[in-house]
Amino acid sequence: MRRTLELDGIRILAEEPDGWDGRLSIILAHGAGQNMDSPFMTFFHEGMAHLGHLSVKFNFPYMEAGRRAPDPQKKMRAVYAGVVQLVAEQFESRSILVGGKSMGGRVSSYIAAATPEIHGLVFLGYPLHPPGRTDKLRDEHLYGLEKPMLFISGTKDALARRELLEGVIERIGIRANLEWIDGGDHSFRVRKSDDVGRHAALAAIARWTEQF
């Protein structure tokens, strides 16, 4: 069953599988350049529902308004936290996971520590650094997160050099799991194909979510 919710003018789509047992909800946010209806987001939104979980996606305000420049981080974090609270109130699932593609996952990582409703994080291509700027790592806040994290990254991702991301995972320790999409780029494309990398990523999420 599909439900459309609204929060301060923001559309939120929730896909509740038939016979959902209330165990797990997952909220995924889009990346900087594509909205929640992109093929990438649609694949994972529908895929999580097919796995039997309540699947939620939404647009940040700039996307909802048709603008190209992302909102300030403070605003996006407030919106994401509001979506989490609304999902918690509306569906009362036992565990809520958050994350998303690139920027969306990064935003979720900034609110997770102060949001007790969040039980874990899924990063679909964590943007560890800007392209070509490996000296500008976005990692310090991750080490203080006392929640399970799943990082899925392509081995050819220009925003997460392999040895750097592996170093971050090692420093985080047992709370972090890392799954590589061999030959995948920032959107998990392998040899111009979306399907191989995306299906591998969905399978990794299915395995990881068994712990909740």
Coordinates of C-alpha atoms in Angstrom, one line a residue:
M1 CA 0.0 0.0 0.0
R2 CA 1.4 3.4 -1.0
R3 CA 0.8 6.4 1.3
T4 CA 1.6 10.0 0.5
L5 CA 2.5 12.2 3.6
E6 CA 3.3 15.8 3.8
L7 CA 5.6 17.8 6.1
D8 CA 5.8 21.6 5.6
G9 CA 5.1 21.2 1.9
I10 CA 7.5 18.3 1.4
R11 CA 6.1 15.2 -0.2
I12 CA 6.9 11.9 1.5
L13 CA 6.1 8.6 -0.2
A14 CA 5.8 5.5 2.0
E15 CA 5.4 2.0 0.4
E16 CA 4.0 -0.5 3.0
P17 CA 4.3 -4.1 1.8
D18 CA 1.3 -6.3 2.2
G19 CA 1.4 -8.0 5.6
W20 CA 4.2 -5.8 6.8
D21 CA 5.2 -6.9 10.3
G22 CA 6.3 -3.6 11.7
R23 CA 9.8 -4.7 12.2
L24 CA 11.8 -2.3 10.0
S25 CA 11.4 1.0 8.2
I26 CA 14.0 2.5 5.9
I27 CA 14.1 6.1 4.8
L28 CA 16.4 7.0 1.9
A29 CA 17.1 10.5 0.6
H30 CA 18.2 11.5 -2.9
G31 CA 21.5 12.8 -4.0
A32 CA 22.3 16.4 -4.9
G33 CA 21.5 16.3 -8.6
Q34 CA 18.4 14.0 -8.9
N35 CA 15.2 13.9 -7.0
M36 CA 13.4 11.0 -5.3
D37 CA 11.8 9.9 -8.6
S38 CA 15.1 9.2 -10.3
P39 CA 15.7 5.7 -11.6
F40 CA 18.3 5.1 -8.9
M41 CA 16.0 6.2 -6.0
T42 CA 13.0 4.4 -7.5
F43 CA 15.0 1.1 -7.7
F44 CA 16.0 1.1 -4.1
H45 CA 12.7 2.4 -2.8
E46 CA 10.8 -0.4 -4.6
G47 CA 13.5 -2.9 -3.8
M48 CA 13.3 -2.3 0.0
A49 CA 9.5 -2.8 -0.2
H50 CA 10.0 -6.0 -2.1
L51 CA 12.3 -7.2 0.8
G52 CA 9.3 -6.7 3.1
H53 CA 10.3 -3.4 4.7
L54 CA 8.4 -0.1 5.0
S55 CA 10.2 2.0 2.3
V56 CA 10.2 5.8 2.5
K57 CA 11.6 8.5 0.3
F58 CA 11.2 12.2 0.0
N59 CA 12.4 15.4 -1.7
F60 CA 14.5 18.1 0.0
P61 CA 12.8 21.5 -0.3
Y62 CA 15.1 22.7 -3.2
M63 CA 14.1 19.7 -5.3
E64 CA 10.4 20.0 -4.4
A65 CA 10.6 23.7 -5.6
G66 CA 12.5 22.8 -8.8
R67 CA 15.7 24.5 -7.9
R68 CA 19.1 23.2 -8.8
A69 CA 21.2 24.4 -5.8
P70 CA 20.9 22.3 -2.7
D71 CA 19.5 23.8 0.5
P72 CA 21.9 24.8 3.3
Q73 CA 23.0 21.8 5.4
K74 CA 21.2 23.0 8.4
K75 CA 17.9 23.1 6.6
M76 CA 18.3 19.7 5.0
R77 CA 19.2 18.2 8.4
A78 CA 16.1 19.7 10.0
V79 CA 13.9 18.3 7.2
Y80 CA 15.4 14.8 7.4
A81 CA 14.9 14.8 11.2
G82 CA 11.3 15.9 10.7
V83 CA 10.7 13.0 8.3
V84 CA 12.1 10.5 10.7
Q85 CA 9.9 11.8 13.5
L86 CA 6.8 11.7 11.2
V87 CA 7.6 8.1 10.1
A88 CA 8.1 7.1 13.7
E89 CA 4.7 8.5 14.7
Q90 CA 2.8 7.3 11.7
F91 CA 4.1 3.7 11.5
E92 CA 5.6 2.7 14.9
S93 CA 8.1 0.3 13.4
R94 CA 10.5 -1.4 15.8
S95 CA 13.6 -0.2 13.9
I96 CA 14.2 2.8 11.6
L97 CA 17.1 2.9 9.2
V98 CA 18.1 6.1 7.4
G99 CA 20.5 6.9 4.6
G100 CA 20.5 7.6 0.9
K101 CA 22.4 8.3 -2.2
S102 CA 25.6 10.4 -1.8
M103 CA 24.4 13.8 -0.3
G104 CA 21.3 12.2 1.1
G105 CA 23.2 9.7 3.1
R106 CA 25.7 12.3 4.3
V107 CA 22.8 14.5 5.6
S108 CA 21.4 11.5 7.5
S109 CA 24.8 10.9 9.1
Y110 CA 24.7 14.3 10.7
I111 CA 21.3 13.8 12.4
A112 CA 21.8 10.2 13.5
A113 CA 23.6 10.8 16.8
A114 CA 20.9 13.1 18.2
T115 CA 17.9 11.2 16.9
P116 CA 17.2 8.1 19.1
E117 CA 14.5 6.8 16.7
I118 CA 17.3 6.0 14.2
H119 CA 18.8 2.5 14.6
G120 CA 21.2 2.3 11.7
L121 CA 22.5 4.0 8.5
V122 CA 22.8 2.9 4.9
F123 CA 25.1 4.8 2.6
L124 CA 24.6 4.4 -1.1
G125 CA 27.9 5.9 -2.3
Y126 CA 29.1 8.0 0.7
P127 CA 30.7 11.2 -0.6
L128 CA 33.9 10.9 1.4
H129 CA 35.5 13.8 -0.4
P130 CA 34.8 16.1 -3.4
P131 CA 36.1 14.8 -6.8
G132 CA 39.8 15.2 -6.9
R133 CA 40.0 16.7 -3.3
T134 CA 41.1 13.7 -1.2
D135 CA 42.5 16.2 1.3
K136 CA 38.9 17.3 2.2
L137 CA 37.5 14.3 3.9
R138 CA 34.0 14.3 5.4
D139 CA 34.6 11.7 8.0
E140 CA 35.2 13.1 11.5
H141 CA 31.5 13.0 12.6
L142 CA 31.3 9.3 11.6
Y143 CA 33.6 8.1 14.4
G144 CA 31.2 9.3 17.1
L145 CA 28.2 7.4 15.8
E146 CA 27.3 4.5 18.1
K147 CA 25.0 2.9 15.5
P148 CA 25.5 0.3 12.8
M149 CA 26.5 1.6 9.4
L150 CA 26.5 0.0 6.0
F151 CA 28.7 1.6 3.4
I152 CA 28.2 0.5 -0.2
S153 CA 30.6 2.0 -2.7
G154 CA 31.8 1.4 -6.2
T155 CA 35.5 0.7 -6.6
K156 CA 35.7 3.4 -9.3
D157 CA 33.8 6.0 -7.2
A158 CA 35.4 9.4 -7.8
L159 CA 34.0 10.6 -4.4
A160 CA 35.4 7.8 -2.3
R161 CA 38.9 6.6 -3.1
R162 CA 39.1 3.0 -2.1
E163 CA 42.1 3.1 0.3
L164 CA 40.7 6.2 2.0
L165 CA 37.2 4.7 2.6
E166 CA 38.8 1.5 3.8
G167 CA 40.8 3.5 6.3
V168 CA 37.6 5.2 7.6
I169 CA 35.9 1.9 8.0
E170 CA 38.8 0.5 9.9
R171 CA 38.8 3.4 12.2
I172 CA 35.1 3.2 12.9
G173 CA 35.5 -0.4 13.8
I174 CA 32.8 -3.1 14.3
R175 CA 29.9 -0.7 13.8
A176 CA 30.7 -0.3 10.1
N177 CA 30.3 -2.7 7.3
L178 CA 31.7 -2.1 3.8
E179 CA 30.5 -3.7 0.6
W180 CA 32.3 -2.9 -2.7
I181 CA 30.6 -2.9 -6.1
D182 CA 33.4 -4.1 -8.3
G183 CA 34.0 -1.7 -11.2
G184 CA 31.1 0.5 -10.0
D185 CA 31.0 4.3 -10.2
H186 CA 29.3 6.7 -7.8
S187 CA 25.9 5.4 -8.9
F188 CA 27.1 1.7 -9.0
R189 CA 27.1 1.7 -12.8
V190 CA 29.4 -1.1 -14.1
R191 CA 30.3 -1.0 -17.8
K192 CA 27.4 1.4 -18.5
S193 CA 25.0 -1.0 -16.9
D194 CA 22.9 0.1 -13.9
D195 CA 21.4 -3.3 -13.1
V196 CA 24.5 -5.3 -12.0
G197 CA 25.7 -2.8 -9.4
R198 CA 22.3 -1.9 -8.1
H199 CA 21.2 -5.5 -7.6
A200 CA 24.5 -6.3 -5.9
A201 CA 23.9 -3.3 -3.6
L202 CA 20.3 -4.4 -2.8
A203 CA 21.5 -7.9 -1.9
A204 CA 24.1 -6.4 0.4
I205 CA 21.4 -4.4 2.2
A206 CA 19.1 -7.4 2.5
R207 CA 21.9 -9.3 4.2
W208 CA 22.8 -6.5 6.5
T209 CA 19.3 -5.7 7.7
E210 CA 18.8 -9.2 9.0
Q211 CA 20.4 -8.0 12.3
F212 CA 17.5 -5.6 13.1

